[in-house]
Coordinates of C-alpha atoms and ligand atoms in Angstrom, one line a residue:
S1 CA 0.0 0.0 0.0
N2 CA 1.0 3.6 -0.4
G3 CA 3.9 4.7 1.8
A4 CA 4.8 1.2 2.8
S5 CA 8.3 0.0 3.4
V6 CA 9.2 -3.5 2.1
P7 CA 12.4 -5.6 2.2
A8 CA 12.0 -6.8 -1.4
L9 CA 9.9 -5.6 -4.3
I10 CA 9.7 -7.5 -7.6
I11 CA 8.6 -5.8 -10.8
G12 CA 6.7 -8.3 -12.9
T13 CA 5.3 -11.8 -12.3
G14 CA 6.7 -13.8 -15.2
Y15 CA 9.4 -16.5 -15.0
G16 CA 12.2 -14.4 -13.5
G17 CA 9.9 -12.7 -11.0
S18 CA 8.2 -15.9 -9.9
V19 CA 11.5 -17.7 -9.3
A20 CA 12.8 -14.7 -7.3
A21 CA 9.6 -14.5 -5.2
L22 CA 9.6 -18.2 -4.3
R23 CA 13.3 -18.4 -3.3
L24 CA 13.2 -15.1 -1.4
A25 CA 10.1 -16.1 0.5
Q26 CA 11.5 -19.5 1.3
A27 CA 14.5 -17.8 2.7
G28 CA 12.2 -15.8 5.0
V29 CA 12.1 -12.5 3.1
P30 CA 8.7 -10.8 2.8
V31 CA 8.1 -10.1 -0.9
E32 CA 5.9 -7.5 -2.7
M33 CA 5.2 -8.3 -6.4
V34 CA 3.9 -5.5 -8.6
E35 CA 2.2 -6.6 -11.9
M36 CA 0.8 -4.2 -14.5
G37 CA -1.6 -6.9 -16.0
M38 CA -4.7 -8.4 -14.4
T39 CA -5.2 -11.4 -12.2
W40 CA -6.7 -14.0 -14.6
D41 CA -9.0 -16.1 -12.3
T42 CA -12.6 -15.1 -13.2
P43 CA -14.6 -16.6 -16.1
G44 CA -16.4 -14.2 -18.5
S45 CA -20.0 -14.5 -19.6
D46 CA -19.1 -17.5 -21.8
G47 CA -17.9 -19.4 -18.7
K48 CA -14.3 -19.2 -19.8
I49 CA -11.4 -17.1 -18.4
F50 CA -9.8 -16.9 -21.8
P51 CA -11.0 -16.6 -25.5
K52 CA -10.0 -19.0 -28.3
V53 CA -7.3 -18.1 -30.7
T54 CA -9.8 -17.9 -33.5
A55 CA -12.2 -15.6 -31.7
P56 CA -10.2 -12.8 -29.8
D57 CA -12.3 -10.5 -27.8
K58 CA -11.4 -7.8 -25.3
R59 CA -9.7 -10.3 -23.0
A60 CA -7.2 -11.1 -25.8
Y61 CA -5.3 -7.9 -26.2
W62 CA -3.5 -5.3 -24.1
L63 CA -5.1 -1.9 -24.7
R64 CA -5.7 -2.3 -28.4
T65 CA -8.9 -1.6 -30.3
K66 CA -8.2 -4.1 -33.1
S67 CA -6.7 -7.6 -32.8
K68 CA -3.3 -8.2 -34.3
A69 CA -3.0 -11.9 -35.0
P70 CA 0.4 -13.2 -36.1
V71 CA -1.4 -15.2 -38.9
S72 CA -3.3 -12.2 -40.2
N73 CA -4.9 -13.4 -43.3
F74 CA -6.5 -16.6 -44.6
F75 CA -7.2 -17.4 -48.2
G76 CA -6.9 -13.7 -48.8
F77 CA -9.2 -12.5 -46.1
P78 CA -7.9 -10.4 -43.2
I79 CA -9.0 -11.9 -39.9
D80 CA -8.3 -9.1 -37.5
S81 CA -11.4 -7.6 -35.9
D82 CA -12.4 -4.6 -33.7
I83 CA -12.3 -5.3 -30.0
P84 CA -13.0 -3.0 -27.0
R85 CA -9.9 -1.5 -25.4
Y86 CA -9.1 -3.5 -22.3
T87 CA -6.1 -4.7 -20.2
G88 CA -6.2 -8.1 -22.1
V89 CA -3.6 -10.8 -21.7
L90 CA -1.5 -10.4 -24.8
D91 CA 0.5 -7.3 -25.7
A92 CA 1.4 -6.8 -29.3
E93 CA 3.9 -4.0 -28.6
E94 CA 4.9 -2.2 -31.7
F95 CA 8.4 -0.8 -32.2
A96 CA 9.5 0.8 -35.5
G97 CA 10.9 -2.5 -37.0
I98 CA 9.2 -5.2 -35.1
T99 CA 6.1 -6.2 -33.1
V100 CA 7.0 -7.9 -29.8
Y101 CA 4.4 -10.2 -28.4
Q102 CA 4.3 -10.5 -24.6
G103 CA 2.0 -11.8 -21.8
R104 CA 0.4 -9.3 -19.5
G105 CA -1.1 -10.5 -16.2
V106 CA -0.1 -12.4 -13.1
G107 CA 2.0 -15.1 -14.6
G108 CA 3.5 -13.0 -17.4
G109 CA 4.3 -14.9 -20.5
S110 CA 3.4 -18.2 -19.0
L111 CA -0.3 -17.2 -19.5
V112 CA -0.1 -16.9 -23.2
N113 CA 2.8 -19.1 -24.4
G114 CA 2.7 -22.5 -25.9
G115 CA 4.4 -24.1 -22.9
M116 CA 7.3 -25.5 -25.0
A117 CA 9.9 -26.1 -22.4
V118 CA 13.2 -26.8 -24.1
T119 CA 16.6 -27.1 -22.5
P120 CA 19.2 -26.1 -25.1
K121 CA 21.8 -28.6 -26.2
R122 CA 24.7 -28.4 -23.8
T123 CA 27.2 -28.1 -26.7
R124 CA 25.4 -24.8 -27.6
F125 CA 25.3 -23.3 -24.1
A126 CA 28.6 -21.4 -24.3
G127 CA 27.2 -19.5 -27.3
I128 CA 24.1 -18.5 -25.3
L129 CA 25.5 -17.3 -21.9
P130 CA 29.3 -17.3 -22.3
S131 CA 30.0 -16.1 -18.7
V132 CA 28.0 -18.8 -17.0
D133 CA 29.4 -22.1 -15.8
A134 CA 27.6 -24.8 -18.0
N135 CA 28.3 -27.6 -15.5
E136 CA 26.4 -25.7 -12.8
M137 CA 23.5 -25.1 -15.1
Y138 CA 23.2 -28.6 -16.5
D139 CA 23.9 -30.4 -13.2
T140 CA 21.7 -28.1 -10.9
Y141 CA 19.8 -25.3 -12.4
Y142 CA 18.2 -26.7 -15.6
P143 CA 17.0 -29.8 -13.6
R144 CA 15.7 -27.4 -10.9
A145 CA 13.9 -25.3 -13.4
N146 CA 12.4 -28.3 -15.3
A147 CA 11.1 -29.7 -12.0
G148 CA 9.7 -26.4 -10.8
L149 CA 7.9 -25.7 -14.1
G150 CA 6.4 -29.2 -14.3
V151 CA 8.0 -30.0 -17.7
G152 CA 6.8 -33.3 -19.3
Q153 CA 7.0 -35.1 -22.6
I154 CA 4.3 -36.4 -24.8
D155 CA 3.6 -40.2 -24.7
A156 CA 5.2 -41.3 -28.0
T157 CA 2.8 -44.2 -28.5
W158 CA -0.3 -42.0 -28.0
F159 CA 1.2 -39.5 -30.4
E160 CA 1.0 -42.0 -33.2
S161 CA -2.7 -42.3 -33.0
A162 CA -3.9 -38.9 -31.7
D163 CA -6.1 -37.1 -34.2
C164 CA -5.0 -33.8 -32.8
Y165 CA -1.4 -34.4 -33.8
Q166 CA -1.9 -35.4 -37.4
Y167 CA -0.4 -32.1 -38.4
A168 CA 2.8 -33.0 -36.4
R169 CA 3.0 -36.4 -38.0
V170 CA 2.8 -34.8 -41.4
G171 CA 5.5 -32.4 -40.3
R172 CA 7.7 -35.3 -39.2
K173 CA 7.2 -37.2 -42.4
H174 CA 8.2 -34.3 -44.5
A175 CA 11.2 -33.5 -42.3
Q176 CA 12.5 -37.0 -42.3
R177 CA 12.0 -37.5 -46.0
S178 CA 14.3 -34.6 -46.5
G179 CA 16.9 -36.0 -44.1
F180 CA 16.3 -33.6 -41.2
A181 CA 16.5 -34.5 -37.5
W182 CA 13.0 -34.3 -36.0
T183 CA 12.5 -34.3 -32.2
F184 CA 9.7 -34.2 -29.7
V185 CA 9.6 -30.9 -27.8
P186 CA 8.8 -31.1 -24.0
D187 CA 6.0 -28.9 -22.7
V188 CA 4.4 -27.8 -19.4
Y189 CA 1.0 -28.8 -20.7
D190 CA -0.4 -31.7 -18.7
W191 CA -0.2 -34.5 -21.3
N192 CA -2.6 -36.7 -19.4
Y193 CA -5.1 -33.9 -19.4
M194 CA -4.7 -33.6 -23.2
K195 CA -5.3 -37.4 -23.6
A196 CA -8.5 -36.9 -21.7
E197 CA -9.4 -34.0 -23.9
Q198 CA -8.9 -36.2 -27.0
A199 CA -11.0 -38.9 -25.3
G200 CA -13.8 -36.3 -24.7
T201 CA -13.9 -36.8 -20.9
V202 CA -12.9 -33.3 -19.7
P203 CA -13.5 -29.7 -20.9
R204 CA -11.2 -29.0 -23.8
S205 CA -8.5 -26.3 -23.9
A206 CA -5.6 -27.2 -26.2
L207 CA -8.2 -29.1 -28.3
D208 CA -10.6 -26.2 -28.3
G209 CA -8.3 -23.6 -29.9
Q210 CA -6.9 -22.1 -26.7
V211 CA -3.4 -20.7 -26.8
M212 CA -1.8 -17.2 -27.2
Y213 CA -4.8 -15.6 -25.5
G214 CA -4.6 -18.0 -22.5
N215 CA -5.6 -21.6 -21.7
D216 CA -8.4 -22.3 -19.2
Y217 CA -7.2 -25.9 -18.5
G218 CA -4.3 -28.2 -19.0
K219 CA -1.4 -25.8 -19.1
K220 CA 0.7 -25.5 -16.1
S221 CA 1.4 -21.7 -16.1
L222 CA 3.4 -20.1 -13.3
V223 CA 0.1 -19.6 -11.5
Q224 CA -0.1 -23.3 -11.0
T225 CA 3.7 -23.8 -10.3
Y226 CA 6.2 -21.2 -9.0
L227 CA 3.6 -18.6 -8.0
A228 CA 1.4 -21.1 -6.2
Q229 CA 4.4 -22.2 -4.2
A230 CA 5.4 -18.7 -3.5
L231 CA 2.0 -17.6 -2.3
A232 CA 1.8 -20.8 -0.1
T233 CA 4.7 -19.5 2.0
G234 CA 2.4 -16.7 3.2
R235 CA 5.3 -14.2 2.6
V236 CA 4.3 -13.0 -0.9
N237 CA 1.8 -10.3 -1.8
V238 CA 0.9 -9.6 -5.4
S239 CA -0.6 -6.3 -6.6
S240 CA -2.1 -6.6 -10.1
L241 CA -3.1 -3.7 -12.3
H242 CA -0.1 -1.8 -10.8
K243 CA 2.6 -0.5 -13.1
V244 CA 6.0 0.6 -11.8
T245 CA 7.1 3.9 -13.4
S246 CA 10.1 4.9 -11.4
V247 CA 12.8 3.5 -9.1
T248 CA 15.3 5.9 -7.5
P249 CA 17.5 5.9 -4.4
A250 CA 15.6 6.9 -1.3
S251 CA 17.2 9.5 1.1
G252 CA 17.2 7.1 4.0
G253 CA 18.6 4.1 2.1
G254 CA 16.9 1.6 -0.3
Y255 CA 14.8 2.8 -3.2
T256 CA 11.7 4.8 -3.7
V257 CA 9.4 2.9 -6.2
T258 CA 6.7 4.8 -7.9
I259 CA 3.7 2.8 -9.0
D260 CA 0.6 3.7 -11.0
Q261 CA -2.6 1.8 -10.2
I262 CA -4.5 1.4 -13.4
N263 CA -8.1 0.4 -14.4
T264 CA -9.0 -2.0 -17.1
N265 CA -9.1 0.8 -19.6
G266 CA -5.4 1.5 -18.9
D267 CA -6.1 4.8 -17.1
T268 CA -4.2 5.7 -13.9
V269 CA -6.5 5.8 -10.9
A270 CA -3.9 6.3 -8.2
T271 CA -0.2 6.8 -7.8
K272 CA 1.6 5.2 -4.9
T273 CA 5.2 5.2 -3.6
V274 CA 6.8 2.4 -1.7
T275 CA 10.3 2.2 -0.2
A276 CA 12.1 -1.1 -0.9
A277 CA 15.5 -2.2 0.4
K278 CA 15.9 -4.4 -2.7
V279 CA 14.3 -4.1 -6.1
F280 CA 14.2 -7.0 -8.7
F281 CA 13.5 -5.9 -12.3
A282 CA 11.5 -8.9 -13.7
A283 CA 9.4 -6.9 -16.2
G284 CA 10.6 -9.0 -19.1
S285 CA 13.3 -8.2 -21.7
V286 CA 11.3 -5.3 -23.1
G287 CA 9.8 -4.1 -19.8
T288 CA 13.0 -4.2 -17.8
S289 CA 15.0 -2.6 -20.6
K290 CA 12.5 0.2 -21.2
L291 CA 12.4 1.0 -17.5
L292 CA 16.2 1.1 -17.0
V293 CA 16.9 3.0 -20.2
K294 CA 14.4 5.6 -19.2
L295 CA 15.5 5.8 -15.5
K296 CA 19.2 6.2 -16.5
A297 CA 18.4 8.9 -19.1
T298 CA 16.1 10.9 -17.0
G299 CA 18.3 11.0 -14.0
A300 CA 16.5 8.6 -11.6
L301 CA 19.4 6.0 -11.9
P302 CA 22.2 7.9 -13.6
L303 CA 25.0 5.6 -12.5
L304 CA 23.7 2.6 -14.5
N305 CA 26.4 1.7 -17.0
N306 CA 26.3 2.2 -20.8
E307 CA 25.5 -1.5 -21.5
V308 CA 21.9 -0.8 -20.3
G309 CA 19.6 -1.1 -23.4
K310 CA 22.1 -3.0 -25.5
G311 CA 22.3 -6.6 -26.8
W312 CA 18.6 -7.1 -27.6
G313 CA 17.6 -9.9 -30.0
D314 CA 14.5 -11.6 -31.3
N315 CA 15.7 -15.2 -30.9
G316 CA 15.6 -15.3 -34.7
N317 CA 11.9 -15.8 -34.9
V318 CA 10.4 -16.2 -38.3
M319 CA 7.2 -18.0 -39.4
C320 CA 6.1 -19.6 -42.7
G321 CA 3.5 -21.9 -44.0
R322 CA 3.7 -24.7 -46.7
A323 CA 0.8 -25.9 -48.9
N324 CA 0.6 -29.7 -48.7
H325 CA -0.8 -32.0 -51.4
M326 CA -4.4 -33.3 -51.0
W327 CA -3.0 -36.6 -49.7
D328 CA -1.3 -34.9 -46.8
P329 CA -4.1 -33.3 -44.8
T330 CA -3.1 -31.8 -41.5
G331 CA -6.4 -32.5 -39.8
T332 CA -9.5 -30.6 -38.7
L333 CA -8.7 -31.1 -35.0
Q334 CA -5.3 -29.6 -34.0
S335 CA -3.8 -29.4 -30.6
T336 CA -2.7 -25.8 -30.0
I337 CA 0.3 -27.1 -28.1
P338 CA 3.2 -28.0 -30.5
C339 CA 5.0 -31.2 -29.6
S340 CA 7.8 -31.4 -32.1
G341 CA 10.5 -29.6 -34.0
I342 CA 13.0 -29.9 -36.8
D343 CA 16.6 -29.4 -35.7
N344 CA 18.9 -28.0 -38.5
W345 CA 20.8 -25.7 -36.2
D346 CA 24.3 -26.9 -36.7
A347 CA 24.0 -27.2 -40.5
G348 CA 21.6 -24.3 -41.4
G349 CA 21.1 -22.2 -38.2
A350 CA 17.4 -23.0 -37.7
F351 CA 15.3 -24.9 -35.2
A352 CA 11.7 -25.1 -36.5
E353 CA 8.6 -25.9 -34.5
V354 CA 5.9 -27.7 -36.3
A355 CA 3.0 -25.4 -35.3
P356 CA -0.8 -25.8 -35.4
L357 CA -3.3 -23.9 -37.4
P358 CA -6.3 -24.7 -35.3
T359 CA -9.1 -23.3 -37.6
G360 CA -11.4 -26.3 -37.3
I361 CA -11.4 -26.9 -41.0
E362 CA -8.9 -28.8 -43.2
T363 CA -6.4 -26.3 -44.5
Y364 CA -3.7 -28.6 -46.0
A365 CA -1.3 -26.1 -44.5
S366 CA 1.8 -26.8 -42.4
L367 CA 2.8 -23.9 -40.3
Y368 CA 6.2 -23.4 -38.7
L369 CA 7.8 -21.1 -36.2
S370 CA 11.6 -21.1 -36.7
I371 CA 14.2 -20.0 -34.2
T372 CA 17.3 -19.0 -36.0
N373 CA 21.0 -18.2 -35.3
T374 CA 20.9 -14.6 -36.3
T375 CA 23.6 -12.3 -34.9
R376 CA 21.6 -9.1 -35.3
R377 CA 21.3 -7.2 -32.1
A378 CA 19.3 -4.0 -31.4
E379 CA 19.5 -1.3 -28.8
F380 CA 16.9 0.5 -26.7
T381 CA 17.4 4.3 -26.4
W382 CA 15.5 7.1 -24.7
N383 CA 13.6 9.4 -27.1
A384 CA 13.2 12.5 -25.0
A385 CA 11.2 14.4 -27.6
A386 CA 8.5 11.6 -27.7
N387 CA 8.9 10.7 -24.0
K388 CA 9.3 7.0 -24.9
V389 CA 11.9 4.3 -25.4
D390 CA 12.8 3.4 -29.0
L391 CA 14.3 0.1 -30.3
S392 CA 16.7 0.2 -33.2
W393 CA 15.6 -3.2 -34.8
Q394 CA 15.1 -3.1 -38.6
T395 CA 12.7 -5.4 -40.4
A396 CA 15.2 -6.0 -43.1
W397 CA 17.5 -7.8 -40.6
K398 CA 15.0 -10.7 -40.6
Q399 CA 16.4 -11.7 -44.0
D400 CA 19.2 -13.6 -42.1
S401 CA 16.5 -15.6 -40.3
I402 CA 14.6 -16.2 -43.5
N403 CA 17.7 -17.6 -45.2
M404 CA 18.3 -19.9 -42.3
A405 CA 14.7 -21.1 -42.2
K406 CA 14.9 -21.7 -45.9
S407 CA 17.7 -24.2 -45.3
I408 CA 14.9 -26.4 -44.0
F409 CA 11.8 -25.5 -46.0
D410 CA 13.3 -25.0 -49.5
K411 CA 14.6 -28.5 -49.3
I412 CA 11.3 -29.9 -48.0
N413 CA 9.4 -28.1 -50.7
S414 CA 11.7 -29.4 -53.4
K415 CA 11.5 -33.0 -52.1
E416 CA 7.7 -32.9 -51.7
G417 CA 7.0 -30.9 -54.8
T418 CA 5.1 -28.3 -52.7
I419 CA 5.2 -24.5 -52.3
Y420 CA 5.1 -21.9 -49.6
R421 CA 1.7 -20.5 -48.6
T422 CA 1.4 -16.9 -49.6
D423 CA -2.0 -16.1 -48.0
L424 CA -1.3 -16.3 -44.3
F425 CA 0.6 -13.1 -43.5
G426 CA -1.1 -10.6 -45.9
G427 CA 0.0 -9.1 -49.2
Y428 CA 1.3 -12.3 -50.8
K429 CA 3.9 -12.6 -48.1
I430 CA 5.6 -16.0 -47.6
W431 CA 7.5 -15.0 -44.4
Q432 CA 6.1 -13.5 -41.2
D433 CA 9.1 -11.3 -40.6
G434 CA 7.5 -8.6 -38.5
L435 CA 7.4 -10.1 -35.0
T436 CA 9.0 -12.0 -32.2
Y437 CA 7.5 -14.0 -29.3
H438 CA 10.9 -14.3 -27.8
P439 CA 12.4 -11.0 -26.8
L440 CA 15.8 -11.4 -25.1
G441 CA 18.4 -9.1 -23.8
G442 CA 18.7 -5.4 -23.2
V443 CA 20.3 -5.7 -19.8
V444 CA 22.9 -8.4 -20.6
L445 CA 24.4 -10.5 -17.8
N446 CA 28.0 -9.7 -17.0
K447 CA 27.8 -6.4 -19.0
A448 CA 24.9 -4.2 -17.6
T449 CA 25.0 -6.4 -14.4
D450 CA 27.6 -8.5 -12.7
N451 CA 27.7 -12.2 -13.5
Y452 CA 24.6 -12.8 -11.3
G453 CA 22.3 -9.9 -12.3
R454 CA 23.3 -7.2 -9.8
L455 CA 22.9 -3.9 -11.7
Q456 CA 26.2 -2.0 -12.0
G457 CA 26.2 1.3 -10.0
Y458 CA 23.5 0.4 -7.4
D459 CA 23.6 -2.0 -4.5
G460 CA 20.3 -3.8 -4.1
L461 CA 19.1 -3.5 -7.7
Y462 CA 18.9 -6.6 -9.8
A463 CA 17.7 -7.7 -13.2
I464 CA 16.4 -11.3 -13.1
D465 CA 14.5 -12.0 -16.3
G466 CA 14.9 -12.5 -20.1
S467 CA 16.7 -9.1 -20.3
L468 CA 19.9 -10.8 -19.0
I469 CA 20.2 -13.2 -22.0
P470 CA 21.9 -11.6 -25.0
G471 CA 19.4 -12.2 -27.8
N472 CA 19.3 -15.9 -28.5
T473 CA 18.8 -19.3 -26.7
T474 CA 18.8 -21.6 -29.8
V475 CA 15.4 -22.9 -28.6
N476 CA 12.3 -21.5 -26.9
P477 CA 13.6 -19.4 -24.0
F478 CA 11.6 -19.8 -20.8
V479 CA 13.4 -22.8 -19.4
T480 CA 16.7 -20.9 -19.7
I481 CA 15.2 -17.8 -18.2
T482 CA 14.0 -19.8 -15.3
A483 CA 17.2 -21.8 -14.8
L484 CA 19.3 -18.6 -14.9
A485 CA 17.0 -16.9 -12.4
E486 CA 17.4 -20.0 -10.1
R487 CA 21.2 -19.7 -10.4
N488 CA 21.3 -16.0 -9.8
I489 CA 19.0 -15.9 -6.8
D490 CA 21.0 -18.7 -5.2
N491 CA 24.1 -16.5 -5.4
I492 CA 22.2 -13.4 -4.3
L493 CA 20.7 -15.1 -1.2
A494 CA 24.1 -16.5 -0.3
N495 CA 26.0 -13.2 -0.6
D496 CA 23.7 -10.2 -0.2
P497 CA 22.2 -9.5 3.3
M498 CA 18.4 -9.3 2.9
Ligands
FDA1 P1 7.6 -12.1 -18.7 O1 7.3 -11.3 -20.0 O2 7.1 -13.5 -18.6 O3 7.0 -11.3 -17.5 C1 7.2 -9.9 -17.3 C2 6.0 -9.4 -16.5 O4 6.2 -8.1 -16.1 C3 4.7 -9.3 -17.4 O5 3.6 -10.0 -16.7 C4 4.4 -7.8 -17.5 O6 3.1 -7.5 -17.6 C5 5.1 -7.3 -16.3 N1 5.5 -5.9 -16.4 C6 6.2 -5.3 -17.4 N2 6.5 -4.0 -17.1 C7 6.0 -3.8 -15.9 C8 5.9 -2.6 -15.1 N3 6.5 -1.5 -15.5 N4 5.3 -2.7 -13.9 C9 4.7 -3.8 -13.5 N5 4.7 -5.0 -14.2 C10 5.4 -4.9 -15.4 N6 8.7 -19.4 -24.6 C11 9.0 -20.7 -24.5 O7 10.0 -21.1 -23.9 N7 8.2 -21.7 -25.0 C12 7.0 -21.3 -25.7 O8 6.2 -22.2 -26.1 C13 6.7 -19.9 -25.9 N8 5.6 -19.5 -26.6 C14 5.3 -18.2 -26.6 C15 4.1 -17.8 -27.2 C16 3.7 -16.5 -27.2 C17 2.4 -16.0 -27.8 C18 4.5 -15.5 -26.5 C19 4.1 -14.1 -26.4 C20 5.7 -15.9 -25.9 C21 6.1 -17.2 -25.9 N9 7.3 -17.7 -25.3 C22 7.6 -19.0 -25.3 C23 8.2 -16.7 -24.7 C24 8.1 -16.7 -23.1 O9 6.7 -16.6 -22.7 C25 8.9 -15.5 -22.6 O10 10.3 -15.7 -23.0 C26 8.9 -15.4 -21.1 O11 7.6 -15.2 -20.6 C27 9.8 -14.3 -20.6 O12 9.9 -14.4 -19.2 P2 10.3 -13.1 -18.3 O13 10.4 -13.6 -16.9 O14 11.5 -12.5 -18.9 O15 9.2 -12.0 -18.5

């Protein structure tokens, strides 16, 4: 509450924030979590907390008046629709060269994501976080993160017969016929629940088109895992619809944190200040970078170093679709939870997920999200004239990623005698090159911070989210974000008096 003094304040309730909250609380430290999005626990008039991916309503988008779906067109028809402005669960945040999709709400990105929970290959780790001891990560922190998140793998026998994964079996067939390594991808979705969905014995979520705007059932988001455990300690308080706008040293020690309470229209209804001995920035790669760049430039935290804002990447995300022959239907029932990928990282720089297109009708389309080994990195800077933070990413940089993804799909198309879809992303576009789901970096570990996330220049300020990772994880990022947070909070609790 306004005027309070707290030992530890965490900005954001995604992966980094939830790990920090649990471990601090377990160590006996009372924790205040501040989250700009809503608490998603109340069903709407349709009985569901979240809308389907094919029918976005106000719950779907963060303060937009029109939806902005990544697959924007279908057979030439634009599918985006007008929606009431609301503090919905998915933010399609637009910068000059890229739209960055992010989760908003208690649970952060875990509310909206596909739950793909991938530990990078150990041989690739040195390229991801060069200053981090790989042995520690693979012996202790990746296992801890996987356990804490509830990561599981699909039953390989069930996979062969499940209607809802016909699209993935077609993806496998085409990958293998072209000589590519195809692998199952672990996920935090409850695979037994999905079996029951397919059997028709429970309410459907993954099999009812729910993903990206939230899942009512089946998915173990942070609300079911780390946050539930943190709240069970009795030492954690979460304030939703509260947005941190400033952090600056307090005269008596610690930090003054300024917080806007907002309503579901996004308007500020109250402004509060809290004094915190320690502040953990866990607002996500974009949220943490934007805050710190602004606070450095505007004089609230002038001693932050010049690495703040640098080293941001898009994890090389690029999407495409292929048109299959009539004898390769992908199925009318598609699980929204991808379960497999094509690994051509070492030879071609791309790891492609076989993604669903859950329209309810046969599309003969195979959709893919590729993660690629691009070296492009952008920088956040303070734009004083416009009073906002800009990002220097250029759309043209995605050509690197497209070329890497083509190392897989040109070959598959030539082998299968098929073509790319041109109707999915608008304007006869083959490649969705305007977005990322995987923002990473901006407050890079061992550069803007020490090797454990302590911000340079200020005792008691930490970054503990995706902003620490310099732009790429070779696979989907949240397991690495979680494992790194586990590692860093261990070191912080051992060395910094709380
Ligand atoms: P995260 O973004 O989770 O949390 C930050 C939180 O801080 C948010 O809740 C935000 O509202 C809040 N916040 C921001 N600024 C604030 C402020 N000023 N004050 C208060 N609160 C503030 N990854 C993966 O590994 N597998 C997958 O399958 C997918 N799929 C996927 C699909 C979609 C549609 C998206 C958008 C993303 C994914 N991801 C993914 C990415 C994954 O969700 C993402 O990498 C993590 O959520 C990032 O975790 P962080 O802890 O860094 O921040």
